């Protein structure tokens, strides 16, 4: 079982490992996967009022490809608008990291983590500012 | 400084002992004869080599040399024992008793017989240490039972089963007892007489011999065990296993057995010392490490532990200059975590976090120190990256969390 150079690079030098305060208004948190399945990803996105992802952090329990997928995603989403980030497909992760077929589920999990984190941020905003950012996101 | 990479996966296979290689070499070149050639010296010389090996192997397990049948390895031996007995004794019954943590060579032979409608199989559970209860064996026996097949020691968690007790029960009930002793022979005392074993599988490459050669011990008296062969041909090995004998391999197996027998006591003590040192180092330096398998009744060179909150394959990836193995799903072809660890009743996630260290003849105390430090550093790094470790440290009960599965 050989790993691609990019998977090894992300595994050995993971980008943006860590956590933001979960309760901060500008932070969306997505936790996907399950321990008994051998994969859990936590992705946190710091999103500004304009709906732009300013920063990202991750923590992952899983194989090297799962760690690499989440590490790559933190780089990928930074600077993107939430609508753009929502449109990221797992195939982009597969392609970048050169994941073999048995590791495709890692990329699916990373895609799910982005969506879960953005949805969490949206939920927080719905509660606090009922009609501001929601409308914009829907248009985009 | 230790030489890298370090091999600590001696349950998978072992490097050959140079003394074994030396014994084999002449049988590739000048002593190349076919052991079945009865009419010239080339054949006789090869046959002598095979006879000597048969004696060496038989004496290690307290068998008679004519009771040793050479095969291509323990997988073939398991197939021959189980399928051969079930086929031969089909008029007597069709029930087989085994246990859930057996090697796939045993389990899949049983399943093949079930699928073919040739056998009904009872898969006994194991306790939290991976041990079969002899009482369960006794209770499972019916008047249709033709075979009990239980391994000597487990290849993943190293747990040693109460073989002598099971052998006694088998004798008492008049049922044949097959023991897959692939991980036991040469490492712990195995005695077919004292343990009441009627059929026994073993393999050369687990004890510093060559790959591609194994044996099936078949009891000749008290009772005389009969088998239907699974390979037909020239009638070698008393008709039980046709095919030209792998003379160099057999000679190597013999030499490996002789060395293992002579050095067993001392070597087992040394390995137990190294294993305990590795275990102590890991458990002192890290929290939430769990031992898989029996605390005492285990193979001297085996250590199987789960590092909670760290996935096994990612750990293997981080210690790439150390060769060990994991029960993680990601290291298996089936994407299922180890069925052996799961059978212990531990949490599924701990099966994903399990690592098997297999210490062997050529490992040193310096290597153990290096591995313990390397693993400790990597577990810490991965735990810093693990959302589960973070949650556990925050006091969140991971079992109460509703996980979002695909």
Short mmCIF file of C-alpha atoms in Angstrom, two decimals:
data_model
loop_
_atom_site.label_atom_id
_atom_site.label_comp_id
_atom_site.label_asym_id
_atom_site.label_seq_id
_atom_site.Cartn_x
_atom_site.Cartn_y
_atom_site.Cartn_z
CA UNK A 1 0.00 0.00 0.00
CA UNK A 2 1.80 3.09 -1.17
CA UNK A 3 0.66 6.60 -0.35
CA UNK A 4 0.82 9.47 -2.81
CA UNK A 5 3.40 12.18 -2.19
CA UNK A 6 0.65 14.69 -1.43
CA UNK A 7 -1.04 12.43 1.13
CA UNK A 8 2.32 11.91 2.82
CA UNK A 9 3.01 15.65 2.78
CA UNK A 10 -0.32 16.50 4.43
CA UNK A 11 0.05 13.63 6.90
CA UNK A 12 3.56 14.67 7.92
CA UNK A 13 2.88 18.42 7.86
CA UNK A 14 -0.85 18.81 8.42
CA UNK A 15 -2.12 22.35 7.73
CA UNK A 16 -4.34 24.18 10.19
CA UNK A 17 -4.63 21.59 12.93
CA UNK A 18 -6.47 22.86 15.97
CA UNK A 19 -9.74 24.26 17.23
CA UNK A 20 -11.64 27.54 17.34
CA UNK A 21 -13.99 28.31 20.23
CA UNK A 22 -17.10 26.35 19.32
CA UNK A 23 -19.51 28.98 20.60
CA UNK A 24 -18.05 31.97 18.71
CA UNK A 25 -20.69 33.53 16.45
CA UNK A 26 -18.41 33.58 13.42
CA UNK A 27 -17.39 29.91 13.75
CA UNK A 28 -19.18 27.04 12.07
CA UNK A 29 -18.33 23.52 13.30
CA UNK A 30 -18.91 20.31 11.42
CA UNK A 31 -18.27 16.89 12.98
CA UNK A 32 -18.82 13.95 10.65
CA UNK A 33 -18.14 10.21 10.74
CA UNK A 34 -18.25 7.84 13.69
CA UNK A 35 -15.58 6.28 15.92
CA UNK A 36 -16.73 2.71 15.28
CA UNK A 37 -16.35 3.31 11.55
CA UNK A 38 -12.76 4.42 12.11
CA UNK A 39 -13.19 7.99 10.84
CA UNK A 40 -14.24 11.19 12.60
CA UNK A 41 -13.52 14.62 11.14
CA UNK A 42 -14.04 17.93 12.89
CA UNK A 43 -13.83 20.93 10.59
CA UNK A 44 -14.24 24.49 11.86
CA UNK A 45 -14.63 27.52 9.61
CA UNK A 46 -14.34 31.18 10.61
CA UNK A 47 -16.77 33.01 8.35
CA UNK A 48 -17.15 36.79 8.19
CA UNK A 49 -20.32 38.87 7.76
CA UNK A 50 -19.93 38.83 3.97
CA UNK A 51 -20.02 35.02 3.98
CA UNK A 52 -16.32 34.64 3.19
CA UNK A 53 -14.32 31.88 4.89
CA UNK A 54 -11.43 33.65 6.58
CA UNK A 55 -9.81 30.75 8.38
CA UNK A 56 -10.18 27.03 8.99
CA UNK A 57 -9.08 24.39 11.55
CA UNK A 58 -9.43 20.64 11.64
CA UNK A 59 -8.94 17.63 13.84
CA UNK A 60 -9.30 14.14 12.44
CA UNK A 61 -9.37 10.59 13.83
CA UNK A 62 -8.79 8.34 10.88
CA UNK A 63 -6.33 6.89 8.43
CA UNK A 64 -3.62 8.92 6.70
CA UNK A 65 -5.89 9.66 3.75
CA UNK A 66 -8.61 11.00 6.05
CA UNK A 67 -6.11 13.26 7.78
CA UNK A 68 -4.75 14.43 4.41
CA UNK A 69 -8.26 15.05 3.02
CA UNK A 70 -9.22 17.27 5.93
CA UNK A 71 -5.90 19.07 5.95
CA UNK A 72 -6.24 19.81 2.24
CA UNK A 73 -9.80 21.01 2.68
CA UNK A 74 -8.74 23.64 5.22
CA UNK A 75 -6.44 25.13 2.55
CA UNK A 76 -9.00 24.77 -0.19
CA UNK A 77 -11.83 26.66 1.50
CA UNK A 78 -9.85 29.61 2.83
CA UNK A 79 -10.86 32.84 1.07
CA UNK A 80 -13.85 31.17 -0.62
CA UNK A 81 -17.41 32.39 -0.29
CA UNK A 82 -19.67 29.90 1.46
CA UNK A 83 -21.59 29.24 -1.77
CA UNK A 84 -18.34 28.33 -3.50
CA UNK A 85 -17.29 26.12 -0.60
CA UNK A 86 -20.67 24.38 -0.61
CA UNK A 87 -20.08 23.52 -4.26
CA UNK A 88 -16.79 21.69 -3.60
CA UNK A 89 -17.09 18.09 -4.70
CA UNK A 90 -15.21 15.16 -3.20
CA UNK A 91 -13.79 14.41 -6.65
CA UNK A 92 -11.65 17.54 -6.37
CA UNK A 93 -10.08 16.09 -3.21
CA UNK A 94 -9.60 12.67 -4.82
CA UNK A 95 -7.85 14.31 -7.75
CA UNK A 96 -5.59 16.57 -5.73
CA UNK A 97 -4.48 13.84 -3.31
CA UNK A 98 -4.49 11.04 -5.86
CA UNK A 99 -6.60 8.84 -3.57
CA UNK A 100 -7.07 5.19 -4.53
CA UNK A 101 -10.64 3.81 -4.82
CA UNK A 102 -10.64 2.34 -1.28
CA UNK A 103 -9.97 5.79 0.14
CA UNK A 104 -12.69 7.69 -1.70
CA UNK A 105 -14.88 7.60 1.41
CA UNK A 106 -12.29 9.87 3.09
CA UNK A 107 -12.92 12.54 0.48
CA UNK A 108 -16.68 12.13 0.83
CA UNK A 109 -16.35 12.65 4.55
CA UNK A 110 -14.29 15.83 3.97
CA UNK A 111 -16.95 17.18 1.59
CA UNK A 112 -19.62 16.40 4.21
CA UNK A 113 -17.54 18.21 6.85
CA UNK A 114 -17.50 21.44 4.79
CA UNK A 115 -21.27 21.32 4.39
CA UNK A 116 -21.83 20.51 8.06
CA UNK A 117 -19.60 23.38 9.20
CA UNK A 118 -21.30 25.93 6.91
CA UNK A 119 -24.75 24.72 7.92
CA UNK A 120 -23.79 25.10 11.57
CA UNK A 121 -22.68 28.68 10.90
CA UNK A 122 -25.92 29.38 9.04
CA UNK A 123 -28.00 27.99 11.90
CA UNK A 124 -26.18 30.25 14.34
CA UNK A 125 -26.94 33.24 12.12
CA UNK A 126 -30.55 32.38 11.56
CA UNK A 127 -31.01 32.52 15.32
CA UNK A 128 -29.27 35.85 15.81
CA UNK A 129 -29.93 37.82 12.64
CA UNK A 130 -33.12 36.38 11.21
CA UNK A 131 -33.02 37.96 7.74
CA UNK A 132 -29.51 39.20 6.96
CA UNK A 133 -27.02 36.66 5.59
CA UNK A 134 -29.50 33.96 4.79
CA UNK A 135 -30.95 35.81 1.81
CA UNK A 136 -27.54 36.39 0.29
CA UNK A 137 -26.53 32.75 0.62
CA UNK A 138 -29.69 31.62 -1.09
CA UNK A 139 -29.10 33.92 -4.05
CA UNK A 140 -25.50 32.80 -4.50
CA UNK B 1 22.14 3.64 16.94
CA UNK B 2 19.69 1.00 15.80
CA UNK B 3 19.51 -0.04 12.18
CA UNK B 4 16.32 1.00 10.38
CA UNK B 5 13.79 -0.20 9.39
CA UNK B 6 13.04 -2.42 12.39
CA UNK B 7 11.08 -5.62 11.82
CA UNK B 8 8.65 -6.32 14.67
CA UNK B 9 5.96 -8.28 12.82
CA UNK B 10 7.16 -11.80 13.56
CA UNK B 11 3.64 -13.28 13.68
CA UNK B 12 3.28 -12.51 9.99
CA UNK B 13 6.54 -14.17 9.07
CA UNK B 14 10.10 -14.41 10.35
CA UNK B 15 13.46 -13.85 8.70
CA UNK B 16 15.31 -17.09 8.10
CA UNK B 17 17.95 -18.09 10.60
CA UNK B 18 21.30 -18.27 8.76
CA UNK B 19 21.84 -21.72 10.30
CA UNK B 20 18.68 -22.88 8.55
CA UNK B 21 19.82 -21.42 5.23
CA UNK B 22 23.13 -23.28 5.60
CA UNK B 23 21.33 -26.57 6.15
CA UNK B 24 19.18 -26.02 3.05
CA UNK B 25 21.78 -24.87 0.53
CA UNK B 26 23.19 -28.28 -0.54
CA UNK B 27 19.64 -29.46 -1.34
CA UNK B 28 19.28 -26.86 -4.07
CA UNK B 29 22.42 -27.93 -5.93
CA UNK B 30 24.32 -31.18 -5.41
CA UNK B 31 21.56 -32.90 -3.38
CA UNK B 32 18.77 -31.91 -5.73
CA UNK B 33 17.22 -35.36 -6.17
CA UNK B 34 13.56 -36.26 -6.02
CA UNK B 35 12.91 -37.93 -2.69
CA UNK B 36 10.56 -40.32 -4.48
CA UNK B 37 13.27 -41.63 -6.81
CA UNK B 38 13.91 -45.06 -5.38
CA UNK B 39 16.50 -46.32 -7.84
CA UNK B 40 19.50 -44.03 -7.57
CA UNK B 41 21.62 -42.24 -5.05
CA UNK B 42 20.25 -38.80 -5.91
CA UNK B 43 16.85 -39.92 -4.70
CA UNK B 44 18.27 -41.68 -1.64
CA UNK B 45 20.25 -38.62 -0.59
CA UNK B 46 17.17 -36.42 -0.87
CA UNK B 47 15.12 -38.97 1.02
CA UNK B 48 17.70 -39.05 3.80
CA UNK B 49 17.39 -35.30 4.14
CA UNK B 50 13.61 -35.59 4.34
CA UNK B 51 13.80 -38.43 6.88
CA UNK B 52 16.09 -36.44 9.11
CA UNK B 53 13.77 -33.41 8.95
CA UNK B 54 10.76 -35.58 9.70
CA UNK B 55 12.50 -36.79 12.85
CA UNK B 56 13.51 -33.28 13.89
CA UNK B 57 9.96 -31.98 13.47
CA UNK B 58 8.33 -35.01 15.13
CA UNK B 59 10.60 -34.78 18.13
CA UNK B 60 9.70 -31.11 18.71
CA UNK B 61 6.02 -32.02 19.14
CA UNK B 62 6.58 -35.50 20.63
CA UNK B 63 5.17 -37.32 17.61
CA UNK B 64 6.41 -40.29 15.59
CA UNK B 65 8.14 -39.37 12.37
CA UNK B 66 5.71 -41.36 10.21
CA UNK B 67 2.88 -39.20 11.59
CA UNK B 68 4.26 -36.09 9.85
CA UNK B 69 2.71 -35.21 6.46
CA UNK B 70 4.46 -32.46 4.52
CA UNK B 71 2.34 -29.74 2.92
CA UNK B 72 2.83 -26.32 1.36
CA UNK B 73 2.06 -24.53 4.62
CA UNK B 74 -0.34 -24.32 7.52
CA UNK B 75 -3.24 -23.11 5.36
CA UNK B 76 -3.07 -26.32 3.35
CA UNK B 77 -2.66 -28.35 6.55
CA UNK B 78 -5.79 -26.77 8.04
CA UNK B 79 -7.75 -27.44 4.86
CA UNK B 80 -6.55 -31.05 4.72
CA UNK B 81 -7.30 -31.71 8.39
CA UNK B 82 -10.79 -30.20 8.41
CA UNK B 83 -12.02 -31.18 4.95
CA UNK B 84 -10.21 -34.52 5.09
CA UNK B 85 -11.77 -35.56 8.41
CA UNK B 86 -15.27 -34.34 7.55
CA UNK B 87 -15.19 -36.18 4.23
CA UNK B 88 -13.77 -39.42 5.61
CA UNK B 89 -16.07 -39.63 8.63
CA UNK B 90 -19.23 -38.49 6.87
CA UNK B 91 -21.02 -41.71 7.79
CA UNK B 92 -20.28 -41.09 11.45
CA UNK B 93 -21.45 -37.48 11.65
CA UNK B 94 -21.10 -33.99 10.22
CA UNK B 95 -20.66 -31.66 13.17
CA UNK B 96 -17.53 -29.55 13.66
CA UNK B 97 -16.68 -27.36 16.67
CA UNK B 98 -14.35 -24.38 16.31
CA UNK B 99 -14.12 -20.87 17.71
CA UNK B 100 -14.69 -17.37 16.37
CA UNK B 101 -11.08 -16.19 16.63
CA UNK B 102 -9.52 -18.99 14.58
CA UNK B 103 -7.34 -18.18 11.58
CA UNK B 104 -9.17 -17.69 8.28
CA UNK B 105 -7.68 -20.95 6.99
CA UNK B 106 -9.78 -22.78 9.60
CA UNK B 107 -12.86 -20.55 9.52
CA UNK B 108 -13.10 -20.48 5.74
CA UNK B 109 -12.55 -24.24 5.47
CA UNK B 110 -15.48 -24.66 7.87
CA UNK B 111 -17.61 -22.21 5.91
CA UNK B 112 -16.83 -23.96 2.64
CA UNK B 113 -18.03 -27.24 4.16
CA UNK B 114 -21.20 -25.56 5.43
CA UNK B 115 -21.91 -24.07 2.01
CA UNK B 116 -21.42 -27.44 0.38
CA UNK B 117 -23.89 -28.93 2.86
CA UNK B 118 -21.20 -31.26 4.18
CA UNK B 119 -20.95 -29.98 7.73
CA UNK B 120 -22.78 -28.13 10.50
CA UNK B 121 -20.35 -25.94 12.41
CA UNK B 122 -20.50 -24.50 15.93
CA UNK B 123 -18.42 -21.32 16.36
CA UNK B 124 -17.69 -20.99 20.06
CA UNK B 125 -17.31 -17.51 21.57
CA UNK B 126 -14.24 -16.41 23.51
CA UNK B 127 -13.96 -14.49 26.79
CA UNK B 128 -12.66 -10.92 27.04
CA UNK B 129 -9.09 -12.26 26.85
CA UNK B 130 -9.79 -14.24 23.72
CA UNK B 131 -9.83 -17.61 25.43
CA UNK B 132 -12.19 -20.47 24.71
CA UNK B 133 -13.88 -22.11 27.70
CA UNK B 134 -13.29 -25.89 27.65
CA UNK B 135 -16.73 -26.28 29.23
CA UNK B 136 -18.25 -24.66 26.16
CA UNK B 137 -16.44 -27.22 24.03
CA UNK B 138 -17.83 -30.04 26.14
CA UNK B 139 -21.37 -28.68 25.95
CA UNK B 140 -21.19 -28.23 22.19
CA UNK B 141 -20.34 -31.88 21.51
CA UNK B 142 -23.20 -33.95 20.08
CA UNK B 143 -23.36 -37.52 18.81
CA UNK B 144 -22.79 -36.08 15.35
CA UNK B 145 -19.53 -34.28 16.26
CA UNK B 146 -16.58 -35.57 14.23
CA UNK B 147 -14.01 -32.83 14.84
CA UNK B 148 -12.98 -30.12 17.30
CA UNK B 149 -10.57 -27.59 15.82
CA UNK B 150 -9.06 -24.99 18.17
CA UNK B 151 -5.79 -23.14 17.67
CA UNK B 152 -2.89 -23.34 20.13
CA UNK B 153 -2.25 -19.59 20.21
CA UNK B 154 -3.94 -16.72 18.44
CA UNK B 155 -1.98 -14.98 15.69
CA UNK B 156 -3.27 -11.49 16.53
CA UNK B 157 -3.60 -11.28 20.30
CA UNK B 158 -1.27 -14.14 21.27
CA UNK B 159 -3.76 -15.75 23.66
CA UNK B 160 -2.89 -19.39 24.41
CA UNK B 161 -5.92 -21.66 24.60
CA UNK B 162 -6.27 -24.42 27.24
CA UNK B 163 -5.30 -27.06 24.68
CA UNK B 164 -4.58 -29.93 27.07
CA UNK B 165 -8.00 -29.56 28.67
CA UNK B 166 -9.74 -29.49 25.31
CA UNK B 167 -7.71 -32.53 24.27
CA UNK B 168 -8.85 -34.38 27.38
CA UNK B 169 -12.48 -33.60 26.66
CA UNK B 170 -12.08 -34.72 23.05
CA UNK B 171 -10.57 -38.06 24.18
CA UNK B 172 -13.26 -38.56 26.78
CA UNK B 173 -15.98 -38.04 24.17
CA UNK B 174 -14.20 -39.91 21.39
CA UNK B 175 -14.05 -36.87 19.10
CA UNK B 176 -10.99 -36.03 16.96
CA UNK B 177 -9.09 -32.90 17.95
CA UNK B 178 -7.25 -30.75 15.40
CA UNK B 179 -5.03 -27.94 16.64
CA UNK B 180 -3.72 -25.17 14.38
CA UNK B 181 -0.44 -24.66 16.22
CA UNK B 182 1.14 -22.39 13.62
CA UNK B 183 1.92 -19.69 16.20
CA UNK B 184 2.69 -22.13 19.00
CA UNK B 185 5.12 -24.73 17.66
CA UNK B 186 8.70 -23.76 18.38
CA UNK B 187 7.67 -20.94 20.70
CA UNK B 188 5.81 -22.66 23.51
CA UNK B 189 5.88 -26.35 24.49
CA UNK B 190 3.53 -28.34 22.24
CA UNK B 191 3.22 -32.06 22.97
CA UNK B 192 0.66 -34.05 20.99
CA UNK B 193 0.63 -36.83 23.59
CA UNK B 194 0.24 -34.70 26.71
CA UNK B 195 -2.24 -32.42 24.98
CA UNK B 196 -4.35 -35.12 23.36
CA UNK B 197 -3.95 -33.66 19.88
CA UNK B 198 -4.94 -35.91 16.95
CA UNK B 199 -4.11 -33.55 14.09
CA UNK B 200 -1.80 -30.54 14.19
CA UNK B 201 -0.88 -27.86 11.64
CA UNK B 202 2.43 -26.00 11.67
CA UNK B 203 4.47 -23.88 9.31
CA UNK B 204 8.20 -23.36 8.82
CA UNK B 205 8.26 -19.64 8.07
CA UNK B 206 6.90 -18.69 11.49
CA UNK B 207 9.94 -20.21 13.18
CA UNK B 208 12.83 -18.81 11.10
CA UNK B 209 12.48 -21.43 8.38
CA UNK B 210 11.54 -21.05 4.72
CA UNK B 211 8.13 -20.09 3.30
CA UNK B 212 6.12 -22.65 1.39
CA UNK B 213 6.46 -25.64 3.69
CA UNK B 214 4.24 -26.87 6.48
CA UNK B 215 3.17 -30.07 8.15
CA UNK B 216 0.06 -31.85 9.24
CA UNK B 217 0.59 -34.23 12.11
CA UNK B 218 -1.84 -37.14 11.81
CA UNK B 219 -2.09 -39.49 14.81
CA UNK B 220 -1.39 -43.10 13.91
CA UNK B 221 -2.49 -44.84 17.11
CA UNK B 222 -5.01 -44.24 19.90
CA UNK B 223 -6.96 -43.43 17.73
CA UNK B 224 -5.65 -43.95 14.23
CA UNK B 225 -6.86 -40.90 12.34
CA UNK B 226 -8.07 -41.36 8.75
CA UNK B 227 -8.35 -38.63 6.15
CA UNK B 228 -9.61 -38.20 2.63
CA UNK B 229 -6.85 -36.38 0.71
CA UNK B 230 -7.65 -33.07 -0.96
CA UNK B 231 -4.83 -33.37 -3.51
CA UNK B 232 -4.64 -36.48 -5.68
CA UNK B 233 -1.62 -37.70 -7.61
CA UNK B 234 1.41 -39.89 -7.13
CA UNK B 235 0.50 -41.05 -3.67
CA UNK B 236 3.26 -39.29 -1.75
CA UNK B 237 3.06 -38.92 2.04
CA UNK B 238 1.16 -42.17 2.55
CA UNK B 239 -1.32 -41.08 -0.08
CA UNK B 240 -2.50 -38.16 2.03
CA UNK B 241 -0.68 -35.45 0.11
CA UNK B 242 0.51 -36.14 -3.41
CA UNK B 243 3.14 -33.98 -5.03
CA UNK B 244 6.94 -34.01 -5.24
CA UNK B 245 8.37 -33.12 -1.87
CA UNK B 246 9.90 -29.67 -1.41
CA UNK B 247 13.17 -31.17 -0.19
CA UNK B 248 15.16 -27.99 0.56
CA UNK B 249 12.14 -26.49 2.33
CA UNK B 250 11.57 -29.63 4.36
CA UNK B 251 15.24 -29.81 5.34
CA UNK B 252 15.00 -26.17 6.41
CA UNK B 253 11.85 -26.83 8.44
CA UNK B 254 13.67 -29.67 10.20
CA UNK B 255 16.68 -27.51 11.04
CA UNK B 256 14.39 -24.69 12.22
CA UNK B 257 12.56 -27.08 14.55
CA UNK B 258 15.76 -28.44 16.01
CA UNK B 259 17.05 -24.94 16.78
CA UNK B 260 13.69 -23.79 18.14
CA UNK B 261 13.43 -26.81 20.42
CA UNK B 262 16.96 -26.46 21.74
CA UNK B 263 16.68 -22.72 22.41
CA UNK B 264 12.99 -22.46 23.30
CA UNK B 265 13.21 -22.06 27.05
CA UNK B 266 15.95 -19.46 26.98
CA UNK B 267 14.52 -17.62 23.98
CA UNK B 268 10.99 -17.51 25.42
CA UNK B 269 12.37 -15.96 28.58
CA UNK B 270 14.33 -13.36 26.60
CA UNK B 271 11.32 -12.47 24.44
CA UNK B 272 9.04 -12.22 27.45
CA UNK B 273 11.54 -9.78 28.96
CA UNK B 274 11.62 -7.64 25.82
CA UNK B 275 7.84 -7.75 25.44
CA UNK B 276 7.31 -6.74 29.08
CA UNK B 277 9.79 -3.90 28.63
CA UNK B 278 7.89 -2.66 25.55
CA UNK B 279 4.58 -2.94 27.34
CA UNK B 280 5.84 -1.17 30.47
CA UNK B 281 7.34 1.67 28.44
CA UNK B 282 4.16 2.28 26.47
CA UNK B 283 1.83 2.05 29.46
CA UNK B 284 4.02 4.36 31.57
CA UNK B 285 4.32 7.05 28.93
CA UNK B 286 0.80 7.09 27.54
CA UNK B 287 -2.67 7.20 29.05
CA UNK B 288 -5.61 5.19 27.73
CA UNK B 289 -3.66 2.27 26.32
CA UNK B 290 -5.46 -1.06 26.47
CA UNK B 291 -4.04 -4.56 26.28
CA UNK B 292 -5.80 -6.91 23.85
CA UNK B 293 -5.54 -10.58 24.73
CA UNK B 294 -4.65 -12.49 27.85
CA UNK B 295 -2.40 -10.76 30.42
CA UNK B 296 -0.51 -13.98 31.24
CA UNK B 297 -1.53 -16.84 28.94
CA UNK B 298 -0.01 -15.30 25.83
CA UNK B 299 2.81 -15.93 23.39
CA UNK B 300 6.15 -14.63 24.73
CA UNK B 301 6.76 -12.34 21.74
CA UNK B 302 3.25 -10.96 21.40
CA UNK B 303 1.99 -7.54 22.46
CA UNK B 304 -1.33 -6.29 21.12
CA UNK B 305 -2.53 -2.93 22.36
CA UNK B 306 -5.10 -0.30 21.44
CA UNK B 307 -4.14 3.35 21.66
CA UNK B 308 -7.51 4.99 22.20
CA UNK B 309 -8.45 7.94 19.95
CA UNK B 310 -5.77 7.07 17.38
CA UNK B 311 -6.60 5.15 14.22
CA UNK B 312 -4.28 2.21 13.64
CA UNK B 313 -3.34 2.76 10.02
CA UNK B 314 -2.46 6.40 10.61
CA UNK B 315 -0.18 5.25 13.43
CA UNK B 316 1.53 2.69 11.18
CA UNK B 317 2.04 5.46 8.65
CA UNK B 318 3.70 7.63 11.27
CA UNK B 319 6.13 4.94 12.39
CA UNK B 320 7.09 3.93 8.90
CA UNK B 321 10.58 2.79 9.90
CA UNK B 322 9.02 0.21 12.24
CA UNK B 323 7.21 -2.80 10.78
CA UNK B 324 4.25 -3.82 12.94
CA UNK B 325 0.63 -4.52 12.02
CA UNK B 326 -2.80 -3.19 12.91
CA UNK B 327 -6.33 -4.51 13.30
CA UNK B 328 -7.61 -1.31 11.72
CA UNK B 329 -10.12 -1.67 8.92
CA UNK B 330 -7.96 0.48 6.72
CA UNK B 331 -5.20 -2.13 6.69
CA UNK B 332 -7.50 -4.97 5.66
CA UNK B 333 -8.88 -5.78 2.25
CA UNK B 334 -12.43 -5.99 3.59
CA UNK B 335 -12.57 -2.55 5.26
CA UNK B 336 -13.73 -4.30 8.43
CA UNK B 337 -11.67 -4.00 11.60
CA UNK B 338 -10.14 -7.15 13.09
CA UNK B 339 -12.74 -9.86 13.81
CA UNK B 340 -10.45 -11.17 16.54
CA UNK B 341 -10.39 -7.91 18.52
CA UNK B 342 -14.13 -7.44 17.99
CA UNK B 343 -14.76 -10.95 19.36
CA UNK B 344 -13.28 -9.80 22.69
CA UNK B 345 -16.31 -7.58 23.19
CA UNK B 346 -14.27 -4.37 23.33
CA UNK B 347 -15.55 -1.19 21.70
CA UNK B 348 -15.47 -1.24 17.94
CA UNK B 349 -13.31 1.91 17.89
CA UNK B 350 -10.62 0.15 19.90
CA UNK B 351 -10.39 -2.47 17.17
CA UNK B 352 -9.55 0.38 14.77
CA UNK B 353 -6.87 1.52 17.20
CA UNK B 354 -5.12 -1.82 17.74
CA UNK B 355 -1.48 -2.46 16.98
CA UNK B 356 0.23 -5.85 17.05
CA UNK B 357 3.90 -6.01 17.98
CA UNK B 358 5.48 -9.37 17.17
CA UNK B 359 8.91 -9.74 18.76
CA UNK B 360 11.27 -12.36 17.43
CA UNK B 361 14.68 -13.98 17.63
CA UNK B 362 16.52 -11.10 16.04
CA UNK B 363 14.98 -8.19 17.98
CA UNK B 364 17.13 -6.44 20.57
CA UNK B 365 16.54 -4.37 23.71
CA UNK B 366 17.78 -1.28 21.82
CA UNK B 367 15.14 -1.84 19.17
CA UNK B 368 12.45 -2.16 21.81
CA UNK B 369 13.50 1.16 23.36
CA UNK B 370 13.50 2.84 19.98
CA UNK B 371 10.08 1.45 19.04
CA UNK B 372 8.54 2.42 22.39
CA UNK B 373 9.77 6.01 21.99
CA UNK B 374 8.78 6.24 18.33
CA UNK B 375 5.27 4.94 19.03
CA UNK B 376 4.85 7.21 22.04
CA UNK B 377 5.82 10.32 20.05
CA UNK B 378 3.52 9.43 17.19
CA UNK B 379 0.54 8.57 19.41
CA UNK B 380 0.95 11.96 21.11
CA UNK B 381 1.15 13.77 17.77
CA UNK B 382 -1.94 12.00 16.44
CA UNK B 383 -3.89 12.55 19.64
CA UNK B 384 -3.19 16.27 19.34
CA UNK B 385 -4.85 15.93 15.96
CA UNK B 386 -7.73 13.74 17.18
CA UNK B 387 -11.17 15.26 17.77
CA UNK B 388 -12.04 12.25 19.92
CA UNK B 389 -9.12 12.82 22.28
CA UNK B 390 -10.11 16.48 22.55
CA UNK B 391 -13.72 15.56 23.34
CA UNK B 392 -12.67 12.94 25.88
CA UNK B 393 -10.41 15.47 27.59
CA UNK B 394 -13.34 17.92 27.73
CA UNK B 395 -15.23 15.25 29.63
CA UNK B 396 -17.61 14.35 26.82
CA UNK B 397 -18.79 10.73 26.91
CA UNK B 398 -18.16 9.60 23.34
CA UNK B 399 -20.87 6.97 23.64
CA UNK B 400 -23.51 9.65 24.31
CA UNK B 401 -22.67 11.52 21.10
CA UNK B 402 -24.99 11.11 18.15
CA UNK B 403 -22.57 10.52 15.29
CA UNK B 404 -23.42 11.52 11.75
CA UNK B 405 -22.80 8.39 9.71
CA UNK B 406 -22.80 8.22 5.95
#
